[in-house]
mmCIF file of C-alpha atoms in Angstrom:
data_model
loop_
_atom_site.group_PDB
_atom_site.id
_atom_site.type_symbol
_atom_site.label_atom_id
_atom_site.label_comp_id
_atom_site.label_asym_id
_atom_site.label_seq_id
_atom_site.Cartn_x
_atom_site.Cartn_y
_atom_site.Cartn_z
ATOM 1 C CA MET A 1 54.682 37.809 22.200
ATOM 2 C CA ILE A 2 57.660 36.569 23.981
ATOM 3 C CA ASP A 3 56.725 33.885 26.725
ATOM 4 C CA ARG A 4 56.933 35.320 29.987
ATOM 5 C CA ASN A 5 58.897 32.175 31.371
ATOM 6 C CA SER A 6 61.585 32.616 29.150
ATOM 7 C CA MET A 7 62.124 36.293 30.025
ATOM 8 C CA ASN A 8 62.358 35.381 33.551
ATOM 9 C CA ARG A 9 64.820 32.779 32.965
ATOM 10 C CA GLU A 10 66.867 35.286 31.002
ATOM 11 C CA ILE A 11 66.795 37.854 33.897
ATOM 12 C CA LYS A 12 68.048 35.127 36.245
ATOM 13 C CA LYS A 13 70.762 34.367 34.050
ATOM 14 C CA ASN A 14 71.942 37.963 33.708
ATOM 15 C CA GLN A 15 71.799 38.524 37.787
ATOM 16 C CA LEU A 16 73.806 35.483 38.357
ATOM 17 C CA ARG A 17 76.716 36.620 35.678
ATOM 18 C CA ARG A 18 76.785 39.873 37.417
ATOM 19 C CA GLN A 19 77.024 38.268 40.969
ATOM 20 C CA ILE A 20 79.883 36.063 39.150
ATOM 21 C CA VAL A 21 81.749 39.112 37.898
ATOM 22 C CA SER A 22 81.143 41.207 41.038
ATOM 23 C CA SER A 23 82.708 38.551 43.463
ATOM 24 C CA SER A 24 85.839 37.726 41.160
ATOM 25 C CA PRO A 25 89.350 39.296 41.813
ATOM 26 C CA GLN A 26 89.444 42.904 41.114
ATOM 27 C CA GLU A 27 91.639 43.823 38.243
ATOM 28 C CA GLY A 28 95.223 43.964 39.800
ATOM 29 C CA GLU A 29 94.660 41.773 42.954
ATOM 30 C CA ASP A 30 96.480 38.868 42.923
ATOM 31 C CA SER A 31 95.779 35.703 44.810
ATOM 32 C CA GLN A 32 98.576 36.340 47.588
ATOM 33 C CA GLU A 33 96.629 39.520 48.655
ATOM 34 C CA ILE A 34 93.534 37.502 49.034
ATOM 35 C CA ILE A 35 94.927 34.985 51.165
ATOM 36 C CA LYS A 36 96.720 37.464 53.331
ATOM 37 C CA LYS A 37 93.372 39.435 54.051
ATOM 38 C CA ALA A 38 91.725 36.145 54.659
ATOM 39 C CA LEU A 39 94.260 35.059 57.180
ATOM 40 C CA THR A 40 93.947 38.335 58.894
ATOM 41 C CA ARG A 41 90.320 38.050 59.323
ATOM 42 C CA VAL A 42 90.903 34.488 61.033
ATOM 43 C CA LYS A 43 93.487 35.832 63.272
ATOM 44 C CA LYS A 44 91.284 38.633 64.401
ATOM 45 C CA ARG A 45 88.303 36.018 65.025
ATOM 46 C CA ARG A 46 90.769 33.719 66.936
ATOM 47 C CA ILE A 47 91.952 36.743 69.195
ATOM 48 C CA ARG A 48 88.204 37.673 69.867
ATOM 49 C CA ILE A 49 87.353 34.285 70.838
ATOM 50 C CA ALA A 50 90.347 33.734 72.845
ATOM 51 C CA LEU A 51 89.551 37.147 74.706
ATOM 52 C CA VAL A 52 86.181 36.142 75.329
ATOM 53 C CA LEU A 53 87.257 32.657 76.822
ATOM 54 C CA PHE A 54 90.037 34.569 79.001
ATOM 55 C CA LEU A 55 87.220 36.784 80.325
ATOM 56 C CA VAL A 56 84.780 33.902 81.318
ATOM 57 C CA LEU A 57 87.893 32.054 82.976
ATOM 58 C CA ILE A 58 88.852 35.190 85.044
ATOM 59 C CA ALA A 59 85.179 35.643 85.945
ATOM 60 C CA GLY A 60 85.045 32.032 87.067
ATOM 61 C CA ALA A 61 87.988 32.237 89.030
ATOM 62 C CA ILE A 62 86.672 35.125 90.726
ATOM 63 C CA GLY A 63 83.486 33.647 91.341
ATOM 64 C CA VAL A 64 85.285 30.212 92.820
ATOM 65 C CA TYR A 65 87.629 32.662 94.950
ATOM 66 C CA GLU A 66 84.565 34.439 96.341
ATOM 67 C CA TYR A 67 82.644 31.156 97.116
ATOM 68 C CA PHE A 68 85.528 29.523 99.020
ATOM 69 C CA THR A 69 86.431 32.878 100.784
ATOM 70 C CA HIS A 70 82.878 33.493 102.030
ATOM 71 C CA TYR A 71 81.096 29.864 102.685
ATOM 72 C CA GLN A 72 81.289 28.260 105.630
ATOM 73 C CA TYR A 73 81.436 24.630 106.709
ATOM 74 C CA THR A 74 78.560 23.577 109.065
ATOM 75 C CA GLN A 75 79.666 19.937 109.845
ATOM 76 C CA TYR A 76 82.242 17.051 109.381
ATOM 77 C CA SER A 77 82.710 13.563 108.758
ATOM 78 C CA VAL A 78 85.589 11.199 110.003
ATOM 79 C CA ALA A 79 88.012 10.237 107.080
ATOM 80 C CA TRP A 80 90.068 7.910 109.299
ATOM 81 C CA SER A 81 90.581 7.291 113.393
ATOM 82 C CA LYS A 82 93.566 6.209 115.045
ATOM 83 C CA ASP A 83 93.596 5.025 118.906
ATOM 84 C CA MET A 84 96.578 6.713 120.612
ATOM 85 C CA ASN A 85 98.706 5.568 123.437
ATOM 86 C CA GLU A 86 98.293 8.250 126.092
ATOM 87 C CA GLY A 87 101.443 7.300 128.234
ATOM 88 C CA SER A 88 103.047 10.210 129.828
ATOM 89 C CA TYR A 89 101.883 12.546 127.096
ATOM 90 C CA VAL A 90 103.068 16.116 127.369
ATOM 91 C CA GLY A 91 102.448 17.674 123.755
ATOM 92 C CA TYR A 92 102.066 18.030 119.939
ATOM 93 C CA LEU A 93 103.845 19.904 117.707
ATOM 94 C CA SER A 94 103.416 20.534 113.909
ATOM 95 C CA PHE A 95 106.645 19.079 112.051
ATOM 96 C CA GLY A 96 106.687 19.667 108.237
ATOM 97 C CA SER A 97 103.510 18.259 107.066
ATOM 98 C CA ASN A 98 102.985 15.880 110.247
ATOM 99 C CA VAL A 99 103.188 16.068 113.761
ATOM 100 C CA LEU A 100 105.730 15.612 116.369
ATOM 101 C CA LYS A 101 104.464 14.070 119.784
ATOM 102 C CA TYR A 102 106.620 14.256 122.674
ATOM 103 C CA SER A 103 106.655 13.071 126.511
ATOM 104 C CA LYS A 104 108.576 12.366 129.460
ATOM 105 C CA ASP A 105 109.410 8.918 128.081
ATOM 106 C CA GLY A 106 110.045 9.530 124.463
ATOM 107 C CA ALA A 107 108.926 11.150 121.169
ATOM 108 C CA SER A 108 107.328 9.914 117.902
ATOM 109 C CA TYR A 109 107.000 11.343 114.664
ATOM 110 C CA LEU A 110 103.129 10.727 113.082
ATOM 111 C CA ASP A 111 102.283 10.966 109.347
ATOM 112 C CA SER A 112 99.451 12.451 108.141
ATOM 113 C CA GLN A 113 97.431 9.215 108.472
ATOM 114 C CA GLY A 114 98.562 8.850 112.412
ATOM 115 C CA LYS A 115 101.324 6.110 111.413
ATOM 116 C CA GLU A 116 104.419 6.141 113.386
ATOM 117 C CA VAL A 117 107.429 7.219 111.093
ATOM 118 C CA TRP A 118 109.887 6.712 114.073
ATOM 119 C CA ILE A 119 110.038 6.295 117.957
ATOM 120 C CA GLN A 120 112.739 7.732 120.199
ATOM 121 C CA SER A 121 112.746 6.664 123.768
ATOM 122 C CA TYR A 122 114.317 8.745 126.501
ATOM 123 C CA GLU A 123 113.842 9.949 129.952
ATOM 124 C CA MET A 124 112.986 13.465 130.836
ATOM 125 C CA LYS A 125 111.285 15.354 133.908
ATOM 126 C CA SER A 126 110.165 18.297 131.898
ATOM 127 C CA PRO A 127 110.542 17.886 128.061
ATOM 128 C CA ARG A 128 110.384 21.283 125.855
ATOM 129 C CA ALA A 129 110.117 20.861 122.091
ATOM 130 C CA CYS A 130 110.823 23.539 119.351
ATOM 131 C CA VAL A 131 110.737 22.852 115.333
ATOM 132 C CA ASN A 132 112.149 24.895 112.782
ATOM 133 C CA GLY A 133 111.723 23.873 109.287
ATOM 134 C CA ASN A 134 113.334 20.281 108.912
ATOM 135 C CA TYR A 135 114.471 19.814 112.376
ATOM 136 C CA ALA A 136 113.292 19.512 115.755
ATOM 137 C CA ALA A 137 114.790 19.549 119.090
ATOM 138 C CA ILE A 138 113.531 18.331 122.631
ATOM 139 C CA ALA A 139 115.155 19.649 125.825
ATOM 140 C CA ASP A 140 114.788 18.627 129.575
ATOM 141 C CA GLN A 141 114.070 21.905 131.023
ATOM 142 C CA GLN A 142 116.480 22.140 134.274
ATOM 143 C CA GLY A 143 117.789 18.876 132.986
ATOM 144 C CA ASN A 144 121.087 18.023 131.007
ATOM 145 C CA SER A 145 120.219 16.610 127.846
ATOM 146 C CA ILE A 146 118.786 17.896 124.244
ATOM 147 C CA TYR A 147 117.508 15.343 121.905
ATOM 148 C CA ILE A 148 117.930 16.573 118.197
ATOM 149 C CA PHE A 149 115.795 15.009 115.190
ATOM 150 C CA ASP A 150 115.031 15.382 111.596
ATOM 151 C CA LYS A 151 112.271 13.689 109.656
ATOM 152 C CA SER A 152 113.979 10.326 109.603
ATOM 153 C CA GLY A 153 114.635 10.078 113.383
ATOM 154 C CA ASN A 154 117.312 11.291 115.846
ATOM 155 C CA THR A 155 120.439 12.800 114.671
ATOM 156 C CA GLY A 156 122.459 13.725 117.769
ATOM 157 C CA ILE A 157 122.126 14.090 121.719
ATOM 158 C CA ALA A 158 123.467 17.121 123.143
ATOM 159 C CA THR A 159 124.777 16.669 126.787
ATOM 160 C CA THR A 160 125.311 19.751 128.954
ATOM 161 C CA VAL A 161 126.903 20.228 132.444
ATOM 162 C CA LEU A 162 124.884 23.199 133.451
ATOM 163 C CA PRO A 163 120.885 22.990 133.368
ATOM 164 C CA VAL A 164 119.015 23.828 130.291
ATOM 165 C CA VAL A 165 116.424 26.681 130.725
ATOM 166 C CA LYS A 166 115.532 26.841 126.994
ATOM 167 C CA ALA A 167 116.530 25.609 123.849
ATOM 168 C CA THR A 168 116.165 26.697 120.188
ATOM 169 C CA VAL A 169 116.812 24.939 116.819
ATOM 170 C CA SER A 170 117.491 26.032 113.247
ATOM 171 C CA SER A 171 116.246 24.294 109.919
ATOM 172 C CA TYR A 172 119.567 22.917 109.506
ATOM 173 C CA GLY A 173 119.742 21.414 113.072
ATOM 174 C CA VAL A 174 122.120 23.642 114.885
ATOM 175 C CA VAL A 175 120.746 24.366 118.378
ATOM 176 C CA ALA A 176 121.397 27.061 120.756
ATOM 177 C CA ALA A 177 120.457 26.497 124.334
ATOM 178 C CA ILE A 178 120.447 29.030 127.669
ATOM 179 C CA LEU A 179 122.364 27.265 130.452
ATOM 180 C CA GLU A 180 122.495 28.791 133.770
ATOM 181 C CA ASP A 181 124.721 28.359 136.823
ATOM 182 C CA SER A 182 124.328 30.272 140.410
ATOM 183 C CA THR A 183 125.839 33.646 139.142
ATOM 184 C CA SER A 184 125.392 33.809 135.319
ATOM 185 C CA ASN A 185 123.761 32.388 132.240
ATOM 186 C CA TYR A 186 125.398 31.092 128.988
ATOM 187 C CA ILE A 187 124.219 30.522 125.524
ATOM 188 C CA TYR A 188 125.797 27.456 123.942
ATOM 189 C CA PHE A 189 125.695 26.107 120.433
ATOM 190 C CA PHE A 190 125.362 22.527 119.406
ATOM 191 C CA LYS A 191 125.936 20.958 116.088
ATOM 192 C CA ARG A 192 122.977 18.536 114.828
ATOM 193 C CA ASP A 193 124.912 15.343 115.945
ATOM 194 C CA GLY A 194 124.935 16.986 119.593
ATOM 195 C CA SER A 195 128.643 17.867 119.531
ATOM 196 C CA VAL A 196 129.404 21.481 121.118
ATOM 197 C CA LEU A 197 130.394 24.267 118.613
ATOM 198 C CA GLY A 198 133.267 26.542 119.710
ATOM 199 C CA VAL A 199 130.760 29.558 120.422
ATOM 200 C CA LYS A 200 129.207 30.732 123.564
ATOM 201 C CA ILE A 201 127.858 34.036 125.054
ATOM 202 C CA LYS A 202 127.796 34.664 128.779
ATOM 203 C CA ALA A 203 125.118 36.779 130.098
ATOM 204 C CA LEU A 204 124.927 38.498 133.563
ATOM 205 C CA LEU A 205 121.645 40.533 134.775
ATOM 206 C CA GLY A 206 123.895 43.379 135.606
ATOM 207 C CA GLY A 207 126.076 43.126 132.928
ATOM 208 C CA ASP A 208 126.271 44.674 129.350
ATOM 209 C CA SER A 209 123.749 42.426 127.747
ATOM 210 C CA GLY A 210 121.528 41.244 130.396
ATOM 211 C CA TYR A 211 119.727 38.083 131.532
ATOM 212 C CA PRO A 212 118.442 35.908 128.478
ATOM 213 C CA VAL A 213 114.714 35.457 128.809
ATOM 214 C CA ASP A 214 114.331 34.054 125.500
ATOM 215 C CA ILE A 215 116.216 32.904 122.277
ATOM 216 C CA SER A 216 115.519 32.041 118.485
ATOM 217 C CA LEU A 217 117.808 30.977 115.673
ATOM 218 C CA SER A 218 117.187 31.863 112.141
ATOM 219 C CA PRO A 219 115.993 29.036 109.755
ATOM 220 C CA GLY A 220 119.717 29.154 108.578
ATOM 221 C CA GLY A 221 121.096 28.965 112.036
ATOM 222 C CA THR A 222 123.477 32.152 111.148
ATOM 223 C CA GLN A 223 121.227 34.413 113.250
ATOM 224 C CA LEU A 224 120.215 34.732 116.815
ATOM 225 C CA ILE A 225 117.669 37.133 118.379
ATOM 226 C CA GLY A 226 117.616 37.411 122.131
ATOM 227 C CA ALA A 227 114.969 38.897 124.641
ATOM 228 C CA TYR A 228 116.957 39.954 127.584
ATOM 229 C CA ALA A 229 116.128 41.604 130.879
ATOM 230 C CA TYR A 230 118.606 44.043 132.678
ATOM 231 C CA LEU A 231 119.035 46.533 135.384
ATOM 232 C CA LYS A 232 118.686 50.149 134.512
ATOM 233 C CA ASN A 233 118.552 52.682 137.491
ATOM 234 C CA GLY A 234 117.293 49.878 139.685
ATOM 235 C CA THR A 235 114.459 49.296 137.241
ATOM 236 C CA LEU A 236 114.094 45.770 135.264
ATOM 237 C CA ASN A 237 113.918 46.678 131.641
ATOM 238 C CA GLY A 238 113.736 44.747 128.249
ATOM 239 C CA ARG A 239 115.921 44.600 125.470
ATOM 240 C CA VAL A 240 116.114 42.823 122.009
ATOM 241 C CA ALA A 241 119.517 42.030 120.701
ATOM 242 C CA PHE A 242 120.693 40.417 117.373
ATOM 243 C CA HIS A 243 124.004 37.931 117.139
ATOM 244 C CA ASN A 244 125.580 37.077 113.820
ATOM 245 C CA PHE A 245 127.410 33.714 113.724
ATOM 246 C CA ALA A 246 128.284 34.121 110.055
ATOM 247 C CA GLU A 247 131.907 35.060 108.637
ATOM 248 C CA ILE A 248 130.601 39.003 108.711
ATOM 249 C CA GLY A 249 129.904 38.689 112.399
ATOM 250 C CA LYS A 250 133.055 37.267 113.632
ATOM 251 C CA ASN A 251 134.970 40.348 114.382
ATOM 252 C CA VAL A 252 132.097 41.895 116.594
ATOM 253 C CA ASN A 253 132.446 41.231 120.279
ATOM 254 C CA ASP A 254 129.808 38.469 121.348
ATOM 255 C CA ARG A 255 128.721 38.652 117.768
ATOM 256 C CA LEU A 256 126.387 41.300 118.742
ATOM 257 C CA VAL A 257 125.427 42.974 115.485
ATOM 258 C CA GLY A 258 122.272 45.076 117.023
ATOM 259 C CA GLY A 259 120.744 46.058 120.120
ATOM 260 C CA PHE A 260 117.327 47.902 121.014
ATOM 261 C CA ASP A 261 116.461 49.063 124.396
ATOM 262 C CA GLU A 262 114.498 52.244 123.806
ATOM 263 C CA PRO A 263 111.440 50.828 122.230
ATOM 264 C CA TYR A 264 111.015 48.710 125.745
ATOM 265 C CA ASP A 265 111.451 51.401 128.123
ATOM 266 C CA SER A 266 109.674 50.219 131.326
ATOM 267 C CA SER A 267 108.533 47.253 129.738
ATOM 268 C CA LEU A 268 109.795 43.453 129.415
ATOM 269 C CA VAL A 269 110.094 41.323 126.283
ATOM 270 C CA ALA A 270 108.760 37.692 127.040
ATOM 271 C CA GLN A 271 109.090 35.997 123.739
ATOM 272 C CA VAL A 272 111.320 36.406 120.268
ATOM 273 C CA ARG A 273 110.982 34.584 117.154
ATOM 274 C CA PHE A 274 112.827 34.342 113.758
ATOM 275 C CA LEU A 275 110.077 33.712 111.358
ATOM 276 C CA ASP A 276 112.205 33.648 108.180
ATOM 277 C CA ASP A 277 115.913 34.510 107.506
ATOM 278 C CA THR A 278 115.030 38.043 107.047
ATOM 279 C CA TYR A 279 112.113 38.854 109.554
ATOM 280 C CA SER A 280 111.481 38.332 113.289
ATOM 281 C CA CYS A 281 109.347 39.551 115.735
ATOM 282 C CA ALA A 282 109.693 40.378 119.620
ATOM 283 C CA PHE A 283 106.339 40.257 122.077
ATOM 284 C CA ALA A 284 106.501 42.546 125.116
ATOM 285 C CA ASP A 285 103.842 43.122 127.656
ATOM 286 C CA ASN A 286 102.622 46.228 125.830
ATOM 287 C CA SER A 287 103.821 45.838 122.314
ATOM 288 C CA VAL A 288 104.672 43.603 119.392
ATOM 289 C CA SER A 289 107.825 44.521 117.252
ATOM 290 C CA PHE A 290 108.807 43.637 113.727
ATOM 291 C CA TYR A 291 112.631 43.375 112.745
ATOM 292 C CA SER A 292 114.333 43.130 109.502
ATOM 293 C CA THR A 293 117.887 41.647 109.123
ATOM 294 C CA LYS A 294 117.925 42.330 105.566
ATOM 295 C CA ASN A 295 121.433 44.138 106.231
ATOM 296 C CA GLU A 296 122.882 41.373 108.803
ATOM 297 C CA LEU A 297 125.224 43.771 110.234
ATOM 298 C CA SER A 298 122.310 46.551 110.860
ATOM 299 C CA PRO A 299 119.198 44.997 112.045
ATOM 300 C CA GLU A 300 116.371 47.425 111.716
ATOM 301 C CA LEU A 301 113.078 47.825 113.630
ATOM 302 C CA ILE A 302 110.526 48.250 110.750
ATOM 303 C CA ARG A 303 107.539 48.396 113.071
ATOM 304 C CA GLN A 304 106.278 48.313 116.496
ATOM 305 C CA VAL A 305 102.563 48.118 117.127
ATOM 306 C CA ALA A 306 101.525 49.209 120.603
ATOM 307 C CA VAL A 307 99.088 47.292 122.711
ATOM 308 C CA GLU A 308 96.939 48.883 125.279
ATOM 309 C CA GLU A 309 94.779 45.678 125.955
ATOM 310 C CA GLU A 310 96.145 42.818 127.962
ATOM 311 C CA ILE A 311 97.726 40.344 125.851
ATOM 312 C CA ARG A 312 96.206 36.654 126.094
ATOM 313 C CA SER A 313 97.924 34.891 123.510
ATOM 314 C CA VAL A 314 100.710 35.095 120.903
ATOM 315 C CA PHE A 315 101.498 32.762 118.029
ATOM 316 C CA TYR A 316 102.951 32.790 114.481
ATOM 317 C CA SER A 317 104.089 30.899 111.564
ATOM 318 C CA GLU A 318 106.495 31.776 108.626
ATOM 319 C CA LYS A 319 103.966 34.120 106.915
ATOM 320 C CA TYR A 320 101.930 35.447 110.016
ATOM 321 C CA VAL A 321 102.034 36.720 113.421
ATOM 322 C CA GLY A 322 98.768 36.432 115.625
ATOM 323 C CA LEU A 323 97.771 38.231 118.788
ATOM 324 C CA ILE A 324 94.808 37.735 121.149
ATOM 325 C CA VAL A 325 93.880 40.600 123.370
ATOM 326 C CA ASN A 326 91.143 41.440 125.782
ATOM 327 C CA ASN A 327 88.350 43.730 124.168
ATOM 328 C CA PRO A 328 86.937 45.893 126.800
ATOM 329 C CA GLU A 329 84.718 47.597 124.438
ATOM 330 C CA GLY A 330 81.756 46.129 122.391
ATOM 331 C CA GLU A 331 79.878 42.848 122.555
ATOM 332 C CA ASN A 332 83.035 40.598 122.094
ATOM 333 C CA PRO A 333 85.214 40.043 125.061
ATOM 334 C CA TYR A 334 88.496 39.194 122.723
ATOM 335 C CA ARG A 335 90.130 40.512 119.633
ATOM 336 C CA LEU A 336 92.289 38.676 117.283
ATOM 337 C CA ASP A 337 94.752 40.565 115.236
ATOM 338 C CA VAL A 338 97.004 38.946 112.380
ATOM 339 C CA TYR A 339 99.918 40.708 110.987
ATOM 340 C CA LYS A 340 102.358 39.891 108.149
ATOM 341 C CA PRO A 341 106.079 39.758 108.974
ATOM 342 C CA ASN A 342 106.773 43.407 108.002
ATOM 343 C CA GLY A 343 104.095 44.608 110.633
ATOM 344 C CA ASN A 344 101.252 45.137 108.178
ATOM 345 C CA LEU A 345 97.666 44.322 109.478
ATOM 346 C CA VAL A 346 96.212 41.301 107.784
ATOM 347 C CA PHE A 347 92.754 41.556 109.769
ATOM 348 C CA SER A 348 91.183 42.244 113.125
ATOM 349 C CA LYS A 349 88.164 40.245 114.662
ATOM 350 C CA GLY A 350 86.176 40.476 117.672
ATOM 351 C CA PHE A 351 85.101 37.171 118.970
ATOM 352 C CA GLN A 352 83.615 35.438 122.132
ATOM 353 C CA TYR A 353 84.749 31.974 121.765
ATOM 354 C CA GLN A 354 86.366 30.584 125.089
ATOM 355 C CA TYR A 355 89.624 29.081 123.690
ATOM 356 C CA THR A 356 92.647 27.608 125.253
ATOM 357 C CA HIS A 357 94.970 27.145 122.153
ATOM 358 C CA ALA A 358 95.750 29.300 119.153
ATOM 359 C CA ASP A 359 97.697 28.490 116.065
ATOM 360 C CA ILE A 360 98.308 29.446 112.668
ATOM 361 C CA ASP A 361 98.631 26.620 109.977
ATOM 362 C CA GLY A 362 98.914 27.882 106.347
ATOM 363 C CA ASP A 363 96.239 30.268 105.873
ATOM 364 C CA HIS A 364 94.102 29.363 108.736
ATOM 365 C CA VAL A 365 93.929 30.710 112.255
ATOM 366 C CA ILE A 366 92.723 27.633 114.374
ATOM 367 C CA LEU A 367 91.549 28.436 117.962
ATOM 368 C CA TYR A 368 90.324 25.259 120.184
ATOM 369 C CA ASN A 369 89.611 24.261 123.621
ATOM 370 C CA GLU A 370 89.395 20.647 124.998
ATOM 371 C CA ASP A 371 86.173 19.711 122.955
ATOM 372 C CA SER A 372 85.745 22.147 120.196
ATOM 373 C CA CYS A 373 87.292 24.693 117.602
ATOM 374 C CA ARG A 374 86.986 27.680 115.431
ATOM 375 C CA VAL A 375 88.635 27.989 112.053
ATOM 376 C CA TYR A 376 89.126 31.539 110.473
ATOM 377 C CA ASN A 377 90.540 32.275 107.055
ATOM 378 C CA MET A 378 92.979 35.263 106.374
ATOM 379 C CA SER A 379 89.804 37.433 105.518
ATOM 380 C CA GLY A 380 88.805 37.016 108.972
ATOM 381 C CA ARG A 381 85.874 34.910 108.383
ATOM 382 C CA LEU A 382 84.760 32.111 110.250
ATOM 383 C CA LYS A 383 85.336 29.081 108.071
ATOM 384 C CA PHE A 384 84.280 26.242 110.580
ATOM 385 C CA ALA A 385 82.964 25.948 114.221
ATOM 386 C CA GLY A 386 82.616 22.427 115.417
ATOM 387 C CA THR A 387 82.613 20.075 118.816
ATOM 388 C CA PHE A 388 84.092 16.841 119.332
ATOM 389 C CA ASP A 389 83.530 13.757 121.479
ATOM 390 C CA PHE A 390 86.993 13.166 122.394
ATOM 391 C CA PRO A 391 89.651 15.701 124.252
ATOM 392 C CA ILE A 392 91.623 17.551 121.753
ATOM 393 C CA SER A 393 95.409 18.472 122.086
ATOM 394 C CA LYS A 394 96.311 19.841 118.845
ATOM 395 C CA ILE A 395 94.359 20.867 115.586
ATOM 396 C CA ARG A 396 96.224 21.264 112.186
ATOM 397 C CA ASN A 397 95.277 21.440 108.493
ATOM 398 C CA GLY A 398 94.667 18.174 106.985
ATOM 399 C CA ARG A 399 95.926 16.489 103.623
ATOM 400 C CA PHE A 400 93.337 18.228 101.659
ATOM 401 C CA PRO A 401 92.011 21.913 101.569
ATOM 402 C CA ASN A 402 88.863 20.782 103.488
ATOM 403 C CA THR A 403 90.198 18.501 105.934
ATOM 404 C CA LEU A 404 91.772 19.025 109.616
ATOM 405 C CA ILE A 405 93.708 16.636 111.601
ATOM 406 C CA VAL A 406 92.347 16.594 115.101
ATOM 407 C CA THR A 407 94.705 14.996 117.635
ATOM 408 C CA GLY A 408 94.129 14.210 121.347
ATOM 409 C CA THR A 409 95.417 11.942 124.189
ATOM 410 C CA GLN A 410 93.071 9.170 123.091
ATOM 411 C CA ASN A 411 92.461 9.649 119.250
ATOM 412 C CA MET A 412 93.844 10.906 116.449
ATOM 413 C CA LYS A 413 91.472 11.662 113.431
ATOM 414 C CA GLU A 414 91.178 13.330 110.078
ATOM 415 C CA ILE A 415 87.869 15.186 109.486
ATOM 416 C CA ARG A 416 86.461 16.130 106.231
ATOM 417 C CA LEU A 417 84.516 19.536 106.501
ATOM 418 C CA GLN A 418 81.136 19.537 104.765
ATOM 419 C CA ILE A 419 78.218 21.968 104.054
ATOM 420 C CA GLY A 420 74.952 20.890 105.248
ATOM 421 C CA GLY A 421 73.597 17.718 106.870
ATOM 422 C CA GLN A 422 74.306 16.506 110.384
ATOM 423 C CA TYR A 423 77.419 15.907 112.643
ATOM 424 C CA GLN A 424 78.774 12.360 112.392
#
């Protein structure tokens, strides 16, 4: 009788032989084909892993975006504070990533930590400042001087014979100014060193162009948009006109390449602005108009938004145009409307806050009064509402996404926005 254990050993040996035979290369299949199949399996596995990781990253990015879009800051801490010399303070303007402070007796450029980069002394009765890209200009309204600056300091001083009504600057330092005498107005142009350019436009209320109310230079300095008032059948009407000072506009009378009267029948245009070298806007008492100069010799009105409510404020940046109007319907007395440069609506939001100033900085709308502020993102969501223990003159974005620079006549502070806790 055969031993049972010996039989079991023989059975296991036979099973092992069959497994070895079945796993060995099939007849006719060489080693290169085996390697190719193995590599294909590895590649497919790596693609599946990469696809899973990509989907996880996308989901994470969406989650982070939704979080930062929807959450609201509830308090702040002070990152740093600097005492300000009030002097004859007039105002602040955002200038690049920093702040331009101007007054009756001088101007200074303050960096993102409140340090003075440069100081310029002058004497003006009524200083008015404007900024475009890397240049700023401060004109003495009804005076005879215009100071031109870049981020390193004063580049020139333009002196005029006639009183200055209004001035605008390009991002290359070219300045255009409305000057007036007893019978007519003129638009003069100056280089960044203050010297006069050989171009001027004469304007009369009863003339072909009308009386210039406001002007704005394109960043490149070759285009000018003007708001004019003119008489039509004894009624004062508004007009928007475009002038081109590049080579293509030199053969046109007064460099006038486009004029728009019909959109402003029985209304006046109070303010105009070039947002960039292509898009510009005009604010009338009952509308906001969006223009394109992609064809510089043929400006186009791409959209006009009628505004039935009373317009309280207008403000803008390179990327957005904002309006605040009275809101007679509903529980909110005011409405904030923000548009893209092509006239498309970004968002519309009702609110109750009693603001005195409105600005756009980056992707934030900042409303503020003497001692508080409201910050909205471009989804129309309130991101921060806070109060301060010192008077406010200007608020803008800080160095980091969750910081604001809050400036007043007495203090300049960078505040760090936070979630939860107590105000400091």
